[in-house]
mmCIF file of C-alpha atoms in Angstrom:
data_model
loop_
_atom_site.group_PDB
_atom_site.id
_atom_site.type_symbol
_atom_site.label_atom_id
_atom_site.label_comp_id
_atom_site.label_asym_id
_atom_site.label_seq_id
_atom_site.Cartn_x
_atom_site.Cartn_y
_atom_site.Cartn_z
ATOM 1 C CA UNK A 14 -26.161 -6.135 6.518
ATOM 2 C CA UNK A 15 -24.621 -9.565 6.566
ATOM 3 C CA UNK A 16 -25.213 -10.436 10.180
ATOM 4 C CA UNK A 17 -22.359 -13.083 10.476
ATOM 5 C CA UNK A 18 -21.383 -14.225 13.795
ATOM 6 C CA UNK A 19 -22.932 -11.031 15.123
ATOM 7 C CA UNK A 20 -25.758 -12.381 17.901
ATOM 8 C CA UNK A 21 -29.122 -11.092 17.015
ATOM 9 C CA UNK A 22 -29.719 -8.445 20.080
ATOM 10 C CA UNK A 23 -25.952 -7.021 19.164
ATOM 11 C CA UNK A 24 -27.362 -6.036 15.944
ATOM 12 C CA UNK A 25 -30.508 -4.800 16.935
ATOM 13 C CA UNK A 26 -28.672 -2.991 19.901
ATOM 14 C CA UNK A 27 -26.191 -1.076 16.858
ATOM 15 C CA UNK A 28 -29.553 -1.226 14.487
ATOM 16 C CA UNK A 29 -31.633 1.273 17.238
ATOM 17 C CA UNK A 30 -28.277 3.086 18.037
ATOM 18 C CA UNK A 31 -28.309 6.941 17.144
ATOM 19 C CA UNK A 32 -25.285 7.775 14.971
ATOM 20 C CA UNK A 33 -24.659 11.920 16.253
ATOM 21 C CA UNK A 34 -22.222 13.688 14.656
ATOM 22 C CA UNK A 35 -21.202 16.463 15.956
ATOM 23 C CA UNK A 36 -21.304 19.129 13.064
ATOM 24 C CA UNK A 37 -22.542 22.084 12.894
ATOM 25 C CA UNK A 38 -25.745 22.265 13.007
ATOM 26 C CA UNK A 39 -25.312 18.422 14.543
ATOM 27 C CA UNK A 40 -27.426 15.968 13.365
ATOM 28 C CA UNK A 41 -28.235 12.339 14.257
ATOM 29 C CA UNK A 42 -28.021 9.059 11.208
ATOM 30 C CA UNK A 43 -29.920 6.049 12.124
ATOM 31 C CA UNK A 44 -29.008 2.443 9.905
ATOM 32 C CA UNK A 45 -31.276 1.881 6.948
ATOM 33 C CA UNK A 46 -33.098 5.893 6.892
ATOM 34 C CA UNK A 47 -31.968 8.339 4.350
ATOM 35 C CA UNK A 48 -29.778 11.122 6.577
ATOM 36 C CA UNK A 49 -30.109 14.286 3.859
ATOM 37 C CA UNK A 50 -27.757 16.203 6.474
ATOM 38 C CA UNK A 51 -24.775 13.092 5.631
ATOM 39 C CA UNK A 52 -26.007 14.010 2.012
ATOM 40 C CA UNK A 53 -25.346 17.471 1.580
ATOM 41 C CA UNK A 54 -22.262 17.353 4.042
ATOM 42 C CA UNK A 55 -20.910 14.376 1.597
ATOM 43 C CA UNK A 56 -21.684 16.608 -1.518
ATOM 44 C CA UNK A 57 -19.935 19.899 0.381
ATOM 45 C CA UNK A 58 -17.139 18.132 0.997
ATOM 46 C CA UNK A 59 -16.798 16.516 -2.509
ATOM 47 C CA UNK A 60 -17.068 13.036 -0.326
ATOM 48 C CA UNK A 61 -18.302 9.890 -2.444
ATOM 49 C CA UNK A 62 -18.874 8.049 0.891
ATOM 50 C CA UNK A 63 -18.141 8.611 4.564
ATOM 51 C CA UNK A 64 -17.636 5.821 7.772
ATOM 52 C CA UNK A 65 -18.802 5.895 11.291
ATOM 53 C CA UNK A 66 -16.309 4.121 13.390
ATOM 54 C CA UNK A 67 -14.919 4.031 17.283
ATOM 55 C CA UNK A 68 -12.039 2.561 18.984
ATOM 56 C CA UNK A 69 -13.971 2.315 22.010
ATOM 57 C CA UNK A 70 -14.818 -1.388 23.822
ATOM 58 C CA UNK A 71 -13.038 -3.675 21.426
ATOM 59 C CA UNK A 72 -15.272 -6.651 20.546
ATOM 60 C CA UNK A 73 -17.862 -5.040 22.647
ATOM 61 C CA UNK A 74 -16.249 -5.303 25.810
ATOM 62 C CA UNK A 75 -16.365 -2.362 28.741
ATOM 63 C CA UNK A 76 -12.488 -0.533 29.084
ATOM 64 C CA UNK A 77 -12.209 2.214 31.518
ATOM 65 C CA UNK A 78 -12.496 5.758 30.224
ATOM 66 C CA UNK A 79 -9.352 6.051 30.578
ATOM 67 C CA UNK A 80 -8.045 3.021 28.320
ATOM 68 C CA UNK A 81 -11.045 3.815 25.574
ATOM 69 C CA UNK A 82 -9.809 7.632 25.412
ATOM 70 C CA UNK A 83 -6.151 6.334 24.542
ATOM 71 C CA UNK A 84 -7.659 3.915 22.039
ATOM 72 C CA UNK A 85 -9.955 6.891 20.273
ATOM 73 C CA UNK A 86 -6.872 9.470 20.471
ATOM 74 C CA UNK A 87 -4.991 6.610 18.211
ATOM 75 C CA UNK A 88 -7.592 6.053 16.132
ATOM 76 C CA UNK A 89 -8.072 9.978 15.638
ATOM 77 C CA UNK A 90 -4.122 10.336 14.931
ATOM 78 C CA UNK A 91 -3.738 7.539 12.665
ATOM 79 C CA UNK A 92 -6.292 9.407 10.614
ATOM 80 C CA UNK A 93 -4.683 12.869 10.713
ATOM 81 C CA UNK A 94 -1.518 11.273 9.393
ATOM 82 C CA UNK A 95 -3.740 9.721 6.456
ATOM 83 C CA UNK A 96 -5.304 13.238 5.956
ATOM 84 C CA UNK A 97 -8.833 12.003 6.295
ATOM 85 C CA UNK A 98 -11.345 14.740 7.030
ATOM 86 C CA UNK A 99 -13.449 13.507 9.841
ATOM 87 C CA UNK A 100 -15.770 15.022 12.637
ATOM 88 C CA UNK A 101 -16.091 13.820 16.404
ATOM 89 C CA UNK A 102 -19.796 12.109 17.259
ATOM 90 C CA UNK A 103 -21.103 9.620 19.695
ATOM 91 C CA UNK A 104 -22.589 6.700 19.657
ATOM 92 C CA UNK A 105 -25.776 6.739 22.090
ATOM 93 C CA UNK A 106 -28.379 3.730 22.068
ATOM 94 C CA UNK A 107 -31.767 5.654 23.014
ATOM 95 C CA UNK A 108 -33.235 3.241 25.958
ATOM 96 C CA UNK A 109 -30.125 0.013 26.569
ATOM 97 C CA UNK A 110 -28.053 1.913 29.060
ATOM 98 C CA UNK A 111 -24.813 1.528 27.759
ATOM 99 C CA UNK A 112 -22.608 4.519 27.775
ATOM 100 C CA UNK A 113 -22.724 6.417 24.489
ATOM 101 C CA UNK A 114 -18.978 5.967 22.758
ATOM 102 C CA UNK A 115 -17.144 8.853 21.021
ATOM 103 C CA UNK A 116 -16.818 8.365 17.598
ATOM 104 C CA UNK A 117 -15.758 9.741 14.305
ATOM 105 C CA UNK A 118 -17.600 10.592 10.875
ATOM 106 C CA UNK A 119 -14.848 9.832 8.232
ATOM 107 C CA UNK A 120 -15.071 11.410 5.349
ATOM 108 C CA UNK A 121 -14.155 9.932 1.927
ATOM 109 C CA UNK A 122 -13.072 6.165 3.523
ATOM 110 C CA UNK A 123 -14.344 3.386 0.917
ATOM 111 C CA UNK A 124 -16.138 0.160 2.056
ATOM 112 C CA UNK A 125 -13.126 -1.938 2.332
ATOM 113 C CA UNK A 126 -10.671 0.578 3.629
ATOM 114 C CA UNK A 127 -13.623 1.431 6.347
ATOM 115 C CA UNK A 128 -14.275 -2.518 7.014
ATOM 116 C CA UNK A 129 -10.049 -3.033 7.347
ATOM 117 C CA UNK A 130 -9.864 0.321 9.667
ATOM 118 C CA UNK A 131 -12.634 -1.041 12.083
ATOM 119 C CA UNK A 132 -11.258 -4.104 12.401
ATOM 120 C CA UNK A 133 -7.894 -2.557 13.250
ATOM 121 C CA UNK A 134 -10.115 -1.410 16.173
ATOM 122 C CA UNK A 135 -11.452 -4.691 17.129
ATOM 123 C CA UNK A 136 -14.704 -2.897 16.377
ATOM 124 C CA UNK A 137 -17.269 -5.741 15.873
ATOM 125 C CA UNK A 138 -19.954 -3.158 13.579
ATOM 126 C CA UNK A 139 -19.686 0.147 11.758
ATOM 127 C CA UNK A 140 -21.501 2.276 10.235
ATOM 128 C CA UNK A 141 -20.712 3.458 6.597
ATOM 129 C CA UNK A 142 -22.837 4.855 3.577
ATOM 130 C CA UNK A 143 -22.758 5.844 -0.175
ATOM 131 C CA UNK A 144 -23.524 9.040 -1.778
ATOM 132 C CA UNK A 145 -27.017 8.275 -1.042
ATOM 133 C CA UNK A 146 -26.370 9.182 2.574
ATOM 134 C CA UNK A 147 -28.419 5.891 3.757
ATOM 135 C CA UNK A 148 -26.372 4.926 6.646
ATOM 136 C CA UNK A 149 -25.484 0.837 6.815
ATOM 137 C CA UNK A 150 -24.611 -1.195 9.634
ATOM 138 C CA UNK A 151 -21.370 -3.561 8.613
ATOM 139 C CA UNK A 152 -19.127 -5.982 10.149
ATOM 140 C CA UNK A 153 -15.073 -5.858 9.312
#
């Protein structure tokens, strides 16, 4: 990942963070480790790549439920109008404390497209991988 302006515990905090997407059977993606559930759900779905993205806490900052709820039912209905496939998840850092933050697993978004869509969500990270179904951290 190019780190950018990101400060170092930020990515470490979205580097530990477990990725769970709520499929069935779920199953969790961590950056960096080969995920052969993302894999074979990419190949089922005929899916060259797939993103991990929220609309929750814009530039890392804490909304109300409330406010981050509106902000993920956007974010879920801008993608229905698209027709991109995706499945709810959360977000959930093992130890930090920080609420967990619904998510969705896009299916079929490229790099760029998944980079412009985050930043649409004042999202400072996501998460996004290849075929190889070796999640990546990125910044929009």
């Amino acid at each position: 990942m190019n780190e950018g302006n990101l400060p170092p515990e930020l990515v470490q905090a979205f580097t530990e963070t477990d990725y769970i997407v709520r499929h069935e059977p779920p199953f969790t993606m961590n950056i960096g480790k080969p995920c052969p559930e993302l894999k074979k759900l990419m190949a089922d779905r005929n899916a060259l790549n797939a993103a991990y993205i929220t609309a929750w806490n814009p530039f890392a900052r804490k909304l109300s439920d409330r406010e981050n709820e509106a902000r993920q039912q956007v974010l879920k209905t801008s993608l229905k109008k698209r027709g991109l496939a995706f499945i709810d998840g959360i977000g959930q850092h093992p130890s930090n404390g920080w609420p967990g933050e619904p998510s969705v697993l896009i299916l079929g978004l490229d790099r760029e497209a998944a980079k412009a869509l985050a930043g649409h969500f004042e999202q400072l990270a996501l998460v996004w991988a290849d075929v190889r179904g070796i999640p990546e951290l990125l910044q929009p």
